[in-house]
Every structure is written in C-alpha cells, then in structure tokens.
Amino acid sequence: MSHSNLYAALRAGFPANLDSTAVETDVGLHYSWRDLERASAMLANLLHSLDLPPASRIAVQVEKSVEALMLYLATLRTGHVFLPLNTAYQSAEIEYFIGDAQPAVVVCSGKNFGWVSKLAFKAGTQNVFTLNDDRTGSLLERAVHCSDQHAAVQRGSDDLAAILYTSGTTGRSKGAMLTHGNLLSNAQVLKDYWGWRPQGEGADVLIHALPIFHVHGLFVAIHGALLSGSKMLWMARFEPKQVVAWLPRATVFMGVPTLYVRLLAEPTLTRETCRQMRLFVAGSAPLLLETFKHWQERTGHTILERYGMSETAMLTSNPYLAADGPRRGGTVGLPLPGVGLRVQDEAGQPLPPGEIGGIEVRGPNVFPGYWRMPEKTAQEFTADGWFKTGDVGKIDEHGYVHIVGRSKDLIISGGYNVYPAEIEGYLNELPGVAESAVVGVPHPDFGEVGVAVVVAKPDAQPDADALLASLKARLANFKIPKRCFVVPELPRNTMGKVQKNLLRDKYAGLFAG
Ligand code: MCA
Ligand code: AMP
C-alpha cells in the first residue's frame, strides 16, 4: 500500500528540479516545488505538535492563497481530514459545519477570528488559527518554528482525506467523505485521459482561476498540476483580463461556464492569445451550446465539458483525443475509465440508450458515504451499490451522456449549488411570511439564479427587498435570490404540492438578454 497517502503520490509527480517554479501568482510571487514541499512539511509538523487524534478534521475558511494550498497538502501528509469551507459562508452556516464535523483545528481569516473562534470554542474545538492571503496569521507564525522535514503518514486507500459539505434537499448539509483512494484514482485517470504533459520541456502550464474550497478548483485543477509536475499561474480571484494576459504562456485552463461567458466578453480573447493552449475544460454546471460554439468561433478551440460531483469527483468527460471521438457540445461526454454509469427508471430498471432516467454511478472515485449520516447514505445508494446522483439524463447512441435535468431541487448559479429548501426555510421564518418557493431561472452571466416567490401572512405586508436584505445577513451571498415577489398564493396541484415548474415558466424571462 505504498503511496496510498495522496500527498506521497502527488509528491512523486514533482519535477526533478525542485527549484523550478511550481506556482506563480497574480501579485508576482514565485513558489518553487521545494517551497511547496518544505512549507507543507512545516505545517504538517505544526499539526503533529498539537497531538490530535488520528483523522481529525481540519476546517479551513480562508481566502485563496498558496499557503492555503500548503495547508491542504500538510493535512494530507499528517493523515488528518481536510474540510474546506466557502469564504461566502456566514455565521449560521459555519456554526452548523463546525458543530457537525467537530474539527480539532479551525483555520480562518484574521478578520473573522472574533466570531469564528467563538463558534469553534463553543463546539469544543481547541485550536483556532488565522491565515490571511498576505502570508500573515498565527498559523504561519507558529509553523515557522517547525522542522521543514516530514515523512507522510502511511494511509490506506479507504482512509479519509477530505470532507466536502454539499447542501441538502431537506435543508441539512451533508458532509461527503472522500478517501485518499477516491481522490488519487480520479487524479490518475484524469492525468492520463486529459493528456497532462509531464514535467520538463513542453510541460503543461495551468491557469488556476477557481476557488479552492470545492472539487473543481481544489482537486481537479490542483491534483492535475501537481501529479504531472506542471506549473500553475495562480489567481486569487477570477479576473478575465488577467486570464487573457496569461493565455499566451499557458496550456490548460479550467472554469465553470460563467468564467467562459465572462472571458468571451473580453475583446482581447483571440485565436492568437490562445495559440499555445491545448485544453479548455468546463464543468460544475451546464455549458450552454451557444457558449460552446461562440468559444470555438473566437478561439479555434473546442471546450471539453465534463461532469462530476462532490461525492464522486469526476465521472464523465468529453474525449481529449480525437481518436476517442469528437467533443460534443451539450453533452458531458463518456464515462471516464473505471467509472460505471447507468440510467434507470423510477422502478430501478435499466433504460435503453436514448431514454431519460436517473443517473447512477459506481467506481473507485465514488465516496463511501456522508459524515455521520448512515441512513442518508443508505438511501442514496441502490441495493447493488450504485450511487444515485440525483441528476436526470440519458446516454445517446454514441455512448455520450446528456444531463437533461435534476430530480433534486437544486439551482446551480455560477457553479455554486443553491438548495431552494434551505432558502425557503430561512424565508419562512421572517416576519410577515406565510410561505415561500424559490426557483431557478436562466441568467446570462450565472447560467441560473434563484427567484423567491413569497406569500404574506394575513394582514402582513412584507417588503420584497427587505426580505432579501434579511437573508443577506444570514446566508452566503451567492445563495440570495436575485429577485423576490410577494404574491397572493403559490400555484399548487391537486395534491397540494407547489408547482415550481409554473413559477419557473412565469419568471423565465426575468433576466433575458
Ligand atoms: C457571486 N455572486 C453570485 C455568484 N458569485 N451570485 C450568484 N451565483 C454566483 N456564483 C454575486 C455576489 O453575491 C455579489 O452580489 C456579486 O455577485 C459580486 O460578488 P463577487 O464575489 O465579486 O463575484 P465574482 O467574483 O464575480 O464571482 C463570480 C464567480 C464565482 C467568479 C463566477 O461565483 C466563482 O468563482 N464561481 C465558481 C464556483 C466553483 O468553483 N464551483 C465549482 C464547484 P451582491 O453584490 O449582491 O452581494 S465543484 C462542483 O460543482 C462539481 C464537483 C464539479 O463538477 O466541478
Ligand atoms: P456539487 O454538489 O457542487 O458537487 O455539484 C454537483 C452537481 O453539479 C452535479 O450533480 C450536477 O447536477 C452538476 N454538474 C456538474 N458538472 C456538470 C455539467 N458539466 N453539466 C451539468 N451539470 C453539471
């Protein structure tokens, strides 16, 4: 079981020349491979010195920085469990995650130390550190005194490496547990399938423009670069002009569809700027065919769309090599090597090609379950061990997977997931609100955004903008519906169920154009 520790496997991909640049940032900092190795060893030794129980959760809510990446690597090295949290989460969300995951260590931005540490100490966490995006904070102050040598702790492939919270249709977020084996197998498959070019002459250069608290930016992008010894051009926040400026020096870019839409609005994005590029990857939300075609016309490159989930990492991909088939816009491609994917009807019977049903998957990348939710886990797997994704789709006659909808009530906005049930729960508690429904409607920038439809209590006259302002004080900003309407009643079917499809149709044109 050597190299079952994911860090050890990633480390094996580092180039022979450890003094070459591994990461170059948008503020002009250069980090060598040796820097990554040594600084993550120091952080690992700091974690060791805390004498934590094995597989402790290390919860991290910090702005994107290379040091935050080092902390991820350090957590892997020590065999603890990395728990990244979106920087947009507010106190109610953080309180829930900390209470549920019971982390032994919490790392937050200095500016949030007051409220985060209070929540953490209340939940029994003994160690709270700060880490800022300018290389300051108590975490680094402490780590600087630690040795820069550290041997990665031996881990089995079934041992946990990370927990990623994904919101739930019932309102309660679930922590998807991912093992060293899940993440490593997926990284290795993608390295081969996407033709990552190993270190040395002609090596890949990745533009890293995504946040590092979700699968796309943290695992798909970073593992690919580290495992192949490829340099990263590292951007703290997505800036389309900076991406275009870097394109002539890069070979790989990954983004959610919103990033592609925003890049297309840059007149300087041309065939010439993309001359060196070999791969543009899109995922996390559906890429509109219009964007796919527009990109082809403007740059001469065909975006490779792929599909995945927090629970499974990557599942399908359009082909990289022409020999494996064309990249078909509007599809998420073929199941990756080693991934099983089937489409079933509601009775659990397999459907033939072309027919629409629930997508189920299995493979070495599929998570073992949700953190401390055995019953929920059992519900999400079939009796024969396939994971029910909640996505609805079909497999076409060429074997390509199309996602046509979701059985889970979920909005994907700019690549972030928003669960209507969670927002409705908060709305229903606000003064003057009798009931509410949140639906997703098309949006030119974010793909889809939430719209809230609220029914007032008798004699109450809640103000739509004030309701949104109240939500904003409690929830991550990307979850706030972009519009709110107060209506006399919600449309219901004969069973009394709210007909969200009618609301979606009614508000579909709100953001048109
Ligand atoms: C920001 N805003 C949003 C979103 N982001 N509204 C809806 N949806 C969003 N995604 C709003 C803020 O609330 C704010 O509103 C205003 O936009 C400006 O906020 P700011 O932070 O400045 O926005 P931005 O920097 O322009 O961010 C947009 C973004 C970002 C770059 C598209 O959302 C982003 O990085 N998205 C990528 C998400 C991602 O990595 N997903 C991968 C998940 P106000 O001014 O009213 O407060 S991994 C996954 O899904 C699976 C596994 C997979 O397959 O990959
Ligand atoms: P998350 O919970 O953040 O891991 O989001 C996973 C969900 O994102 C999937 O279940 C899909 O609904 C969606 N998703 C990811 N990639 C794609 C894609 N290329 N096209 C459509 N939906 C996608």
Coordinates of C-alpha atoms and ligand atoms in Angstrom, one line a residue:
M1 CA 0.0 0.0 0.0
S2 CA 2.9 2.4 -0.6
H3 CA 1.8 5.8 -1.9
S4 CA -1.7 5.4 -0.6
N5 CA -1.2 8.7 1.1
L6 CA -2.4 11.0 -1.6
Y7 CA 0.3 13.5 -0.8
A8 CA 3.1 10.9 -1.4
A9 CA 1.6 10.2 -4.8
L10 CA 1.3 13.9 -5.7
R11 CA 4.9 14.4 -4.4
A12 CA 6.1 11.7 -6.8
G13 CA 4.9 13.9 -9.7
F14 CA 7.1 16.8 -8.7
P15 CA 9.8 17.5 -11.2
A16 CA 13.4 16.5 -10.5
N17 CA 14.4 20.2 -10.3
L18 CA 12.7 21.2 -7.1
D19 CA 14.0 24.7 -7.5
S20 CA 11.9 25.4 -10.6
T21 CA 8.7 27.4 -10.3
A22 CA 5.6 25.5 -9.2
V23 CA 3.3 28.4 -8.7
E24 CA 3.5 32.0 -10.0
T25 CA 0.8 34.3 -8.6
D26 CA -1.0 37.3 -9.9
V27 CA 0.9 39.5 -7.4
G28 CA 4.2 38.3 -8.8
L29 CA 5.2 35.8 -6.2
H30 CA 7.1 32.6 -7.3
Y31 CA 6.9 29.4 -5.2
S32 CA 9.3 26.6 -6.1
W33 CA 8.4 22.9 -5.7
R34 CA 10.8 22.9 -2.8
D35 CA 8.8 25.7 -1.2
L36 CA 5.6 23.6 -1.5
E37 CA 7.4 20.6 -0.1
R38 CA 9.1 22.4 2.8
A39 CA 6.4 24.7 3.9
S40 CA 3.8 22.0 3.8
A41 CA 6.2 19.9 6.0
M42 CA 6.4 22.7 8.5
L43 CA 2.6 23.0 8.6
A44 CA 2.4 19.2 8.9
N45 CA 4.8 19.3 11.9
L46 CA 2.8 22.0 13.5
L47 CA -0.3 19.8 13.2
H48 CA 1.7 16.9 14.6
S49 CA 2.8 19.0 17.6
L50 CA -0.9 19.5 18.5
D51 CA -1.2 15.9 19.4
L52 CA -4.5 15.4 17.6
P53 CA -6.4 12.2 17.5
P54 CA -6.0 10.3 14.2
A55 CA -8.2 11.5 11.3
S56 CA -9.0 14.8 13.0
R57 CA -11.0 17.3 10.9
I58 CA -9.0 20.4 9.9
A59 CA -11.7 23.0 9.0
V60 CA -10.5 25.9 6.8
Q61 CA -12.3 29.0 5.8
V62 CA -9.7 31.3 4.3
E63 CA -9.2 33.5 1.2
K64 CA -7.4 31.7 -1.6
S65 CA -3.6 31.7 -1.3
V66 CA -0.7 29.4 -2.0
E67 CA -0.3 29.0 1.8
A68 CA -3.9 27.6 2.0
L69 CA -2.9 25.1 -0.7
M70 CA 0.2 24.2 1.5
L71 CA -2.2 23.7 4.5
Y72 CA -4.2 21.2 2.3
L73 CA -1.0 19.3 1.5
A74 CA 0.0 19.4 5.1
T75 CA -3.3 17.9 6.2
L76 CA -2.8 15.1 3.7
R77 CA 0.7 14.5 4.9
T78 CA -0.4 14.1 8.5
G79 CA -3.3 11.8 7.6
H80 CA -5.9 14.3 9.0
V81 CA -9.0 15.2 7.1
F82 CA -9.3 18.5 5.2
L83 CA -12.5 20.4 5.5
P84 CA -12.6 23.4 3.2
L85 CA -15.4 26.0 3.6
N86 CA -16.6 28.5 1.1
T87 CA -15.5 32.0 2.1
A88 CA -19.0 33.3 1.5
Y89 CA -20.5 31.3 4.4
Q90 CA -21.8 33.3 7.2
S91 CA -22.1 32.5 10.9
A92 CA -25.2 30.3 10.8
E93 CA -23.6 28.2 8.1
I94 CA -20.2 28.0 9.8
E95 CA -21.8 27.1 13.1
Y96 CA -23.6 24.2 11.6
F97 CA -20.5 22.9 9.8
I98 CA -18.3 23.2 12.9
G99 CA -20.9 21.6 15.1
D100 CA -21.4 18.7 12.7
A101 CA -17.8 18.0 11.8
Q102 CA -16.3 18.7 15.2
P103 CA -13.0 19.8 13.9
A104 CA -9.9 19.6 16.1
V105 CA -8.5 22.6 14.3
V106 CA -10.2 25.6 12.7
V107 CA -8.3 28.0 10.5
C108 CA -9.9 31.2 9.5
S109 CA -9.1 34.7 8.1
G110 CA -7.8 37.2 10.7
K111 CA -10.8 39.4 10.0
N112 CA -13.2 36.7 11.0
F113 CA -11.3 35.4 14.1
G114 CA -13.7 37.0 16.6
W115 CA -16.8 35.3 15.5
V116 CA -15.3 32.1 14.1
S117 CA -13.2 31.4 17.2
K118 CA -16.3 31.9 19.4
L119 CA -18.3 29.3 17.4
A120 CA -15.3 26.9 17.3
F121 CA -14.6 27.1 21.1
K122 CA -18.3 26.7 21.8
A123 CA -18.3 23.5 19.7
G124 CA -15.3 22.2 21.6
T125 CA -12.5 22.9 19.1
Q126 CA -9.3 23.7 21.0
N127 CA -7.1 25.1 18.2
V128 CA -8.1 28.1 16.2
F129 CA -5.5 29.7 13.9
T130 CA -5.6 32.6 11.4
L131 CA -4.3 32.6 7.9
N132 CA -4.5 35.6 5.7
D133 CA -3.9 35.9 2.0
D134 CA -0.8 38.1 2.5
R135 CA 1.2 35.4 4.2
T136 CA 0.4 36.6 7.7
G137 CA -1.6 35.0 10.6
S138 CA -0.9 32.8 13.6
L139 CA -0.8 29.6 11.6
L140 CA 2.4 30.6 9.8
E141 CA 3.8 32.3 12.8
R142 CA 3.7 29.0 14.6
A143 CA 4.7 26.9 11.7
V144 CA 7.9 28.9 11.1
H145 CA 9.4 27.3 14.2
C146 CA 8.7 23.8 13.0
S147 CA 11.1 21.5 11.0
D148 CA 10.8 21.5 7.3
Q149 CA 11.2 17.7 7.1
H150 CA 8.2 15.4 7.4
A151 CA 7.5 11.9 6.2
A152 CA 3.9 11.5 5.0
V153 CA 1.9 9.3 7.4
Q154 CA 1.0 5.9 5.9
R155 CA -2.6 5.8 4.8
G156 CA -4.8 3.1 3.3
S157 CA -6.8 4.0 0.3
D158 CA -10.0 3.8 2.3
D159 CA -8.9 6.3 4.9
L160 CA -10.5 9.7 4.7
A161 CA -8.7 12.6 3.1
A162 CA -11.4 15.3 3.0
I163 CA -14.9 16.1 3.8
L164 CA -16.9 18.4 1.4
Y165 CA -20.2 19.7 2.6
T166 CA -22.9 19.8 0.0
S167 CA -26.3 21.3 0.8
G168 CA -29.2 19.0 1.2
T169 CA -32.7 19.0 -0.3
T170 CA -34.0 18.6 3.2
G171 CA -32.2 21.7 4.3
R172 CA -29.4 20.0 6.3
S173 CA -26.0 20.0 4.6
K174 CA -24.2 16.7 4.3
G175 CA -20.5 16.1 4.6
A176 CA -19.4 14.0 1.6
M177 CA -16.4 11.9 2.9
L178 CA -13.7 11.4 0.3
T179 CA -10.9 8.9 0.8
H180 CA -7.2 9.0 -0.3
G181 CA -8.2 6.2 -2.8
N182 CA -11.2 8.2 -4.2
L183 CA -9.1 11.3 -4.9
L184 CA -6.0 9.5 -6.1
S185 CA -7.7 7.2 -8.5
N186 CA -9.6 10.1 -10.1
A187 CA -6.5 12.3 -10.3
Q188 CA -4.6 9.4 -12.1
V189 CA -7.4 8.8 -14.5
L190 CA -7.7 12.4 -15.5
K191 CA -3.9 12.7 -15.8
D192 CA -4.0 10.1 -18.5
Y193 CA -7.3 10.9 -20.1
W194 CA -6.6 14.6 -20.5
G195 CA -3.0 14.0 -21.5
W196 CA -1.3 16.1 -18.8
R197 CA 2.2 16.6 -20.1
P198 CA 4.8 15.5 -17.6
Q199 CA 7.5 17.8 -16.3
G200 CA 10.3 19.2 -18.4
E201 CA 10.3 20.6 -22.0
G202 CA 6.8 21.2 -23.3
A203 CA 5.3 20.7 -19.8
D204 CA 1.8 22.0 -19.1
V205 CA 1.1 25.3 -17.5
L206 CA -2.3 25.6 -15.8
I207 CA -4.2 28.9 -15.2
H208 CA -5.7 28.4 -11.8
A209 CA -8.6 30.8 -11.6
L210 CA -11.2 28.9 -9.4
P211 CA -11.8 28.9 -5.7
I212 CA -10.0 26.2 -3.7
F213 CA -12.8 25.1 -1.4
H214 CA -14.7 22.9 -4.0
V215 CA -13.9 19.8 -6.1
H216 CA -13.2 21.7 -9.3
G217 CA -10.5 24.1 -8.1
L218 CA -9.1 22.0 -5.2
F219 CA -9.0 18.5 -6.7
V220 CA -9.5 18.6 -10.4
A221 CA -7.2 21.5 -11.1
I222 CA -4.6 21.2 -8.4
H223 CA -4.2 17.4 -8.4
G224 CA -3.8 17.5 -12.2
A225 CA -1.0 20.1 -12.0
L226 CA 0.9 18.5 -9.0
L227 CA 0.6 15.0 -10.3
S228 CA 2.2 16.0 -13.6
G229 CA 4.7 18.4 -12.2
S230 CA 3.0 21.3 -14.1
K231 CA 3.4 24.9 -13.2
M232 CA 0.3 26.9 -12.1
L233 CA -0.4 30.5 -12.9
W234 CA -2.4 31.3 -9.8
M235 CA -5.1 33.9 -9.5
A236 CA -6.6 34.8 -6.1
R237 CA -9.9 35.9 -7.7
F238 CA -11.1 35.3 -11.2
E239 CA -10.2 38.3 -13.4
P240 CA -10.9 37.8 -17.1
K241 CA -8.3 40.4 -18.2
Q242 CA -5.6 38.6 -16.2
V243 CA -6.6 35.2 -17.7
V244 CA -6.3 36.6 -21.2
A245 CA -3.0 38.2 -20.4
W246 CA -1.7 34.8 -19.2
L247 CA -3.2 32.7 -22.0
P248 CA -0.1 33.1 -24.3
R249 CA 2.0 31.5 -21.5
A250 CA -0.4 28.7 -20.6
T251 CA -1.6 25.4 -22.0
V252 CA -4.5 24.4 -19.8
F253 CA -7.5 26.3 -18.3
M254 CA -10.4 25.1 -16.2
G255 CA -13.6 27.0 -15.5
V256 CA -17.2 26.9 -14.7
P257 CA -19.4 28.2 -17.6
T258 CA -19.7 31.7 -16.1
L259 CA -15.9 32.1 -16.5
Y260 CA -16.2 31.3 -20.2
V261 CA -19.1 33.7 -20.6
R262 CA -17.1 36.5 -19.0
L263 CA -13.9 35.7 -21.0
L264 CA -15.9 35.9 -24.2
A265 CA -16.8 39.5 -23.3
E266 CA -13.1 40.4 -23.5
P267 CA -12.3 41.7 -27.0
T268 CA -8.6 40.7 -26.5
L269 CA -9.6 37.0 -26.4
T270 CA -8.5 35.8 -29.8
R271 CA -7.1 32.8 -31.7
E272 CA -3.7 34.4 -31.3
T273 CA -3.9 34.7 -27.5
C274 CA -4.9 31.0 -27.3
R275 CA -2.1 29.8 -29.7
Q276 CA -0.2 27.8 -27.1
M277 CA -3.3 26.4 -25.3
R278 CA -4.1 22.8 -25.7
L279 CA -7.1 22.3 -23.4
F280 CA -10.0 24.2 -22.1
V281 CA -12.1 22.3 -19.5
A282 CA -15.6 23.3 -18.4
G283 CA -17.9 21.8 -15.7
S284 CA -19.8 22.2 -12.5
A285 CA -22.8 23.5 -14.3
P286 CA -24.3 23.0 -17.8
L287 CA -22.3 24.8 -20.5
L288 CA -24.7 26.4 -23.0
L289 CA -24.3 25.2 -26.6
E290 CA -24.2 28.9 -27.5
T291 CA -21.1 29.4 -25.3
F292 CA -19.5 26.2 -26.7
K293 CA -20.0 27.4 -30.3
H294 CA -19.0 31.0 -29.6
W295 CA -15.8 29.8 -28.0
Q296 CA -15.0 27.6 -31.0
E297 CA -15.5 30.5 -33.4
R298 CA -13.5 33.0 -31.4
T299 CA -10.5 30.9 -30.3
G300 CA -10.5 27.9 -32.6
H301 CA -10.6 25.6 -29.5
T302 CA -13.3 23.2 -28.6
I303 CA -14.1 23.3 -24.9
L304 CA -14.0 19.9 -23.2
E305 CA -17.0 19.6 -20.9
R306 CA -17.0 17.1 -18.1
Y307 CA -19.4 16.2 -15.3
G308 CA -18.8 15.4 -11.6
M309 CA -20.0 15.8 -8.1
S310 CA -18.6 16.5 -4.6
E311 CA -19.5 12.9 -3.8
T312 CA -17.7 11.3 -6.7
A313 CA -15.1 13.8 -8.2
M314 CA -15.1 13.4 -12.0
L315 CA -17.5 10.9 -13.6
T316 CA -17.6 11.7 -17.3
S317 CA -15.6 13.6 -19.8
N318 CA -15.8 14.5 -23.5
P319 CA -12.8 12.9 -25.3
Y320 CA -9.4 14.6 -25.2
L321 CA -8.0 12.7 -28.1
A322 CA -9.8 12.9 -31.5
A323 CA -9.3 9.2 -31.8
D324 CA -11.7 8.6 -28.9
G325 CA -14.4 10.7 -30.6
P326 CA -15.4 14.3 -31.0
R327 CA -16.2 16.7 -28.2
R328 CA -20.0 17.1 -28.5
G329 CA -21.4 20.3 -27.2
G330 CA -24.5 19.9 -24.9
T331 CA -23.2 16.6 -23.7
V332 CA -20.8 15.7 -20.8
G333 CA -19.1 13.0 -22.8
L334 CA -18.3 9.4 -21.9
P335 CA -17.9 7.7 -18.5
L336 CA -14.2 8.0 -17.5
P337 CA -12.2 4.8 -17.5
G338 CA -13.1 2.8 -14.4
V339 CA -16.4 4.6 -13.9
G340 CA -19.7 2.8 -14.3
L341 CA -22.7 4.9 -15.3
R342 CA -26.2 3.7 -15.9
V343 CA -29.6 5.3 -16.4
Q344 CA -32.6 3.8 -14.5
D345 CA -36.3 4.4 -14.4
E346 CA -38.2 5.1 -11.2
A347 CA -38.7 1.4 -10.6
G348 CA -34.9 0.8 -10.7
Q349 CA -34.9 -0.9 -14.1
P350 CA -32.2 -0.1 -16.6
L351 CA -33.2 2.1 -19.5
P352 CA -32.0 1.6 -23.1
P353 CA -29.9 4.3 -24.9
G354 CA -31.9 7.5 -25.7
E355 CA -34.3 7.1 -22.8
I356 CA -34.3 9.6 -19.9
G357 CA -34.0 8.5 -16.3
G358 CA -31.9 8.8 -13.1
I359 CA -28.1 8.7 -13.5
E360 CA -26.4 6.2 -11.2
V361 CA -22.7 5.7 -10.9
R362 CA -20.0 3.5 -9.3
G363 CA -16.3 3.3 -9.3
P364 CA -13.1 3.8 -7.2
N365 CA -13.9 7.5 -7.2
V366 CA -17.3 7.2 -5.5
F367 CA -17.4 8.3 -1.9
P368 CA -18.1 5.8 0.9
G369 CA -20.8 8.0 2.4
Y370 CA -22.0 11.1 4.3
W371 CA -20.3 12.1 7.5
R372 CA -22.2 10.6 10.4
M373 CA -25.3 10.0 8.3
P374 CA -25.5 6.3 7.7
E375 CA -29.3 6.4 7.0
K376 CA -29.0 9.2 4.4
T377 CA -26.0 7.3 2.9
A378 CA -28.0 4.1 2.6
Q379 CA -30.9 6.0 0.9
E380 CA -28.5 7.4 -1.7
F381 CA -27.1 4.0 -2.8
T382 CA -29.0 1.3 -4.6
A383 CA -29.2 -2.2 -3.2
D384 CA -26.5 -3.3 -5.7
G385 CA -24.1 -0.5 -4.6
W386 CA -24.6 2.3 -7.2
F387 CA -24.8 5.9 -6.1
K388 CA -27.9 7.8 -7.1
T389 CA -26.6 11.2 -8.4
G390 CA -29.9 13.0 -8.4
D391 CA -29.2 14.1 -12.0
V392 CA -31.5 13.1 -14.7
G393 CA -30.2 12.2 -18.2
K394 CA -29.7 9.8 -21.0
I395 CA -27.0 8.0 -22.8
D396 CA -27.1 8.6 -26.6
E397 CA -26.4 6.2 -29.4
H398 CA -22.7 7.2 -29.3
G399 CA -22.4 6.5 -25.6
Y400 CA -22.3 10.1 -24.7
V401 CA -24.1 11.2 -21.5
H402 CA -26.6 14.1 -21.6
I403 CA -27.8 15.7 -18.4
V404 CA -31.3 17.0 -19.0
G405 CA -32.4 17.9 -15.5
R406 CA -32.2 17.1 -11.9
S407 CA -34.5 15.1 -9.6
K408 CA -33.0 17.1 -6.7
D409 CA -34.4 20.5 -6.2
L410 CA -31.2 22.4 -6.9
I411 CA -30.1 25.6 -8.5
I412 CA -26.6 25.9 -9.9
S413 CA -25.6 29.5 -10.0
G414 CA -22.2 30.5 -11.4
G415 CA -21.0 27.0 -10.5
Y416 CA -22.2 27.2 -6.9
N417 CA -25.1 25.0 -5.6
V418 CA -28.1 26.6 -4.0
Y419 CA -30.7 24.4 -2.4
P420 CA -34.2 26.1 -2.6
A421 CA -35.3 24.2 0.6
E422 CA -32.6 25.9 2.6
I423 CA -33.5 29.4 1.4
E424 CA -37.2 28.7 1.8
G425 CA -36.6 27.6 5.4
Y426 CA -35.0 31.0 6.2
L427 CA -37.6 33.0 4.3
N428 CA -40.5 31.2 6.1
E429 CA -39.1 32.3 9.4
L430 CA -39.0 36.0 8.5
P431 CA -41.8 38.2 10.0
G432 CA -44.9 38.5 7.7
V433 CA -44.0 35.5 5.6
A434 CA -46.6 32.7 5.4
E435 CA -44.8 30.5 2.9
S436 CA -42.4 30.7 0.0
A437 CA -40.9 29.0 -3.0
V438 CA -37.5 29.5 -4.5
V439 CA -37.0 28.6 -8.2
G440 CA -34.1 28.8 -10.6
V441 CA -34.4 30.8 -13.8
P442 CA -32.0 31.4 -16.7
H443 CA -29.4 34.2 -16.2
P444 CA -26.9 35.3 -18.9
D445 CA -23.9 35.5 -16.5
F446 CA -24.6 32.9 -13.8
G447 CA -26.4 30.4 -16.0
E448 CA -29.2 30.2 -13.5
V449 CA -30.2 32.3 -10.5
G450 CA -32.7 32.0 -7.7
V451 CA -36.0 33.9 -7.6
A452 CA -38.1 34.0 -4.4
V453 CA -41.9 33.9 -4.5
V454 CA -43.4 34.8 -1.1
V455 CA -46.9 34.6 0.3
A456 CA -47.7 37.1 3.1
K457 CA -49.3 36.2 6.4
P458 CA -52.9 37.6 6.7
D459 CA -52.7 41.4 7.3
A460 CA -48.9 41.5 6.8
Q461 CA -47.3 43.4 4.0
P462 CA -43.6 42.2 3.8
D463 CA -41.4 44.2 1.6
A464 CA -39.6 42.1 -1.0
D465 CA -36.3 44.0 -0.8
A466 CA -36.3 44.0 2.9
L467 CA -36.8 40.2 2.9
L468 CA -33.8 39.8 0.6
A469 CA -31.7 42.1 2.9
S470 CA -32.6 40.0 5.9
L471 CA -31.5 36.8 4.1
K472 CA -28.2 38.5 3.1
A473 CA -27.4 39.0 6.8
R474 CA -27.7 35.3 7.4
L475 CA -26.6 33.4 4.3
A476 CA -23.7 33.2 1.8
N477 CA -24.2 36.0 -0.8
F478 CA -24.4 33.6 -3.8
K479 CA -27.5 32.0 -2.2
I480 CA -29.5 35.2 -2.1
P481 CA -32.3 35.2 -4.7
K482 CA -31.7 37.9 -7.3
R483 CA -35.4 38.9 -7.1
C484 CA -38.3 38.5 -4.8
F485 CA -42.0 38.7 -5.5
V486 CA -44.8 38.9 -2.9
V487 CA -47.9 37.1 -4.4
P488 CA -51.4 36.2 -3.1
E489 CA -50.8 32.5 -3.4
L490 CA -48.5 29.8 -4.8
P491 CA -49.7 27.5 -7.6
R492 CA -50.5 24.1 -6.3
N493 CA -51.5 20.8 -7.9
T494 CA -54.5 18.7 -6.7
M495 CA -52.2 17.0 -4.2
G496 CA -51.4 20.4 -2.7
K497 CA -47.8 20.4 -3.9
V498 CA -46.3 23.7 -5.1
Q499 CA -46.0 23.6 -8.9
K500 CA -42.5 25.0 -9.2
N501 CA -42.5 24.4 -13.0
L502 CA -45.2 27.0 -13.3
L503 CA -43.2 29.5 -11.3
R504 CA -40.1 28.8 -13.4
D505 CA -42.1 29.4 -16.6
K506 CA -43.6 32.6 -15.2
Y507 CA -40.3 34.1 -14.3
A508 CA -38.1 32.5 -17.1
G509 CA -37.7 35.8 -19.0
L510 CA -36.8 38.0 -16.0
F511 CA -33.1 38.2 -16.9
A512 CA -33.4 37.6 -20.6
G513 CA -30.7 39.2 -22.7
Ligands
MCA1 C1 -21.0 35.9 -6.9 N1 -22.3 36.3 -6.9 C2 -23.0 35.3 -7.3 C3 -22.2 34.2 -7.6 N2 -20.9 34.6 -7.3 N3 -24.4 35.2 -7.4 C4 -24.9 34.0 -7.9 N4 -24.1 32.9 -8.2 C5 -22.7 33.0 -8.0 N5 -22.0 32.0 -8.3 C6 -22.8 37.6 -6.5 C7 -22.5 38.0 -5.1 O1 -23.4 37.6 -4.3 C8 -22.4 39.5 -5.2 O2 -23.7 40.0 -5.1 C9 -21.9 39.8 -6.7 O3 -22.2 38.6 -7.4 C10 -20.4 40.0 -6.7 O4 -19.7 39.1 -5.9 P1 -18.2 38.7 -6.2 O5 -17.8 37.7 -5.2 O6 -17.4 39.9 -6.6 O7 -18.4 37.8 -7.6 P2 -17.4 37.3 -8.6 O8 -16.0 37.4 -8.0 O9 -17.7 38.0 -9.9 O10 -17.7 35.8 -8.6 C11 -18.3 35.1 -9.6 C12 -17.6 33.8 -9.9 C13 -17.7 33.0 -8.7 C14 -16.2 34.1 -10.3 C15 -18.3 33.2 -11.1 O11 -19.1 32.7 -8.3 C16 -17.0 31.7 -8.8 O12 -15.7 31.6 -8.7 N6 -17.6 30.6 -9.2 C17 -17.0 29.3 -9.3 C18 -17.6 28.3 -8.4 C19 -16.9 27.0 -8.4 O13 -15.7 26.9 -8.3 N7 -17.6 25.9 -8.5 C20 -17.1 24.6 -8.5 C21 -17.9 23.7 -7.6 P3 -24.0 41.3 -4.2 O14 -23.2 42.4 -4.8 O15 -25.5 41.4 -4.4 O16 -23.6 40.8 -2.9 S1 -17.3 22.0 -7.7 C22 -18.6 21.2 -8.5 O17 -19.6 21.8 -8.7 C23 -18.6 19.9 -9.1 C24 -18.0 18.8 -8.3 C25 -17.9 19.9 -10.4 O18 -18.4 19.2 -11.3 O19 -16.9 20.7 -10.6
AMP2 P1 -21.7 19.7 -6.2 O1 -22.8 19.3 -5.3 O2 -21.2 21.0 -6.1 O3 -20.7 18.7 -6.3 O4 -22.4 19.7 -7.7 C1 -22.6 18.6 -8.4 C2 -23.7 18.8 -9.4 O5 -23.3 19.7 -10.4 C3 -24.0 17.6 -10.2 O6 -24.8 16.6 -9.6 C4 -24.6 18.1 -11.5 O7 -26.0 18.4 -11.2 C5 -23.9 19.4 -11.6 N1 -22.9 19.4 -12.7 C6 -21.5 19.2 -12.6 N2 -21.0 19.3 -13.8 C7 -22.0 19.5 -14.7 C8 -22.0 19.6 -16.1 N3 -21.0 19.6 -16.9 N4 -23.2 19.8 -16.7 C9 -24.4 19.8 -16.0 N5 -24.4 19.7 -14.6 C10 -23.2 19.5 -14.0

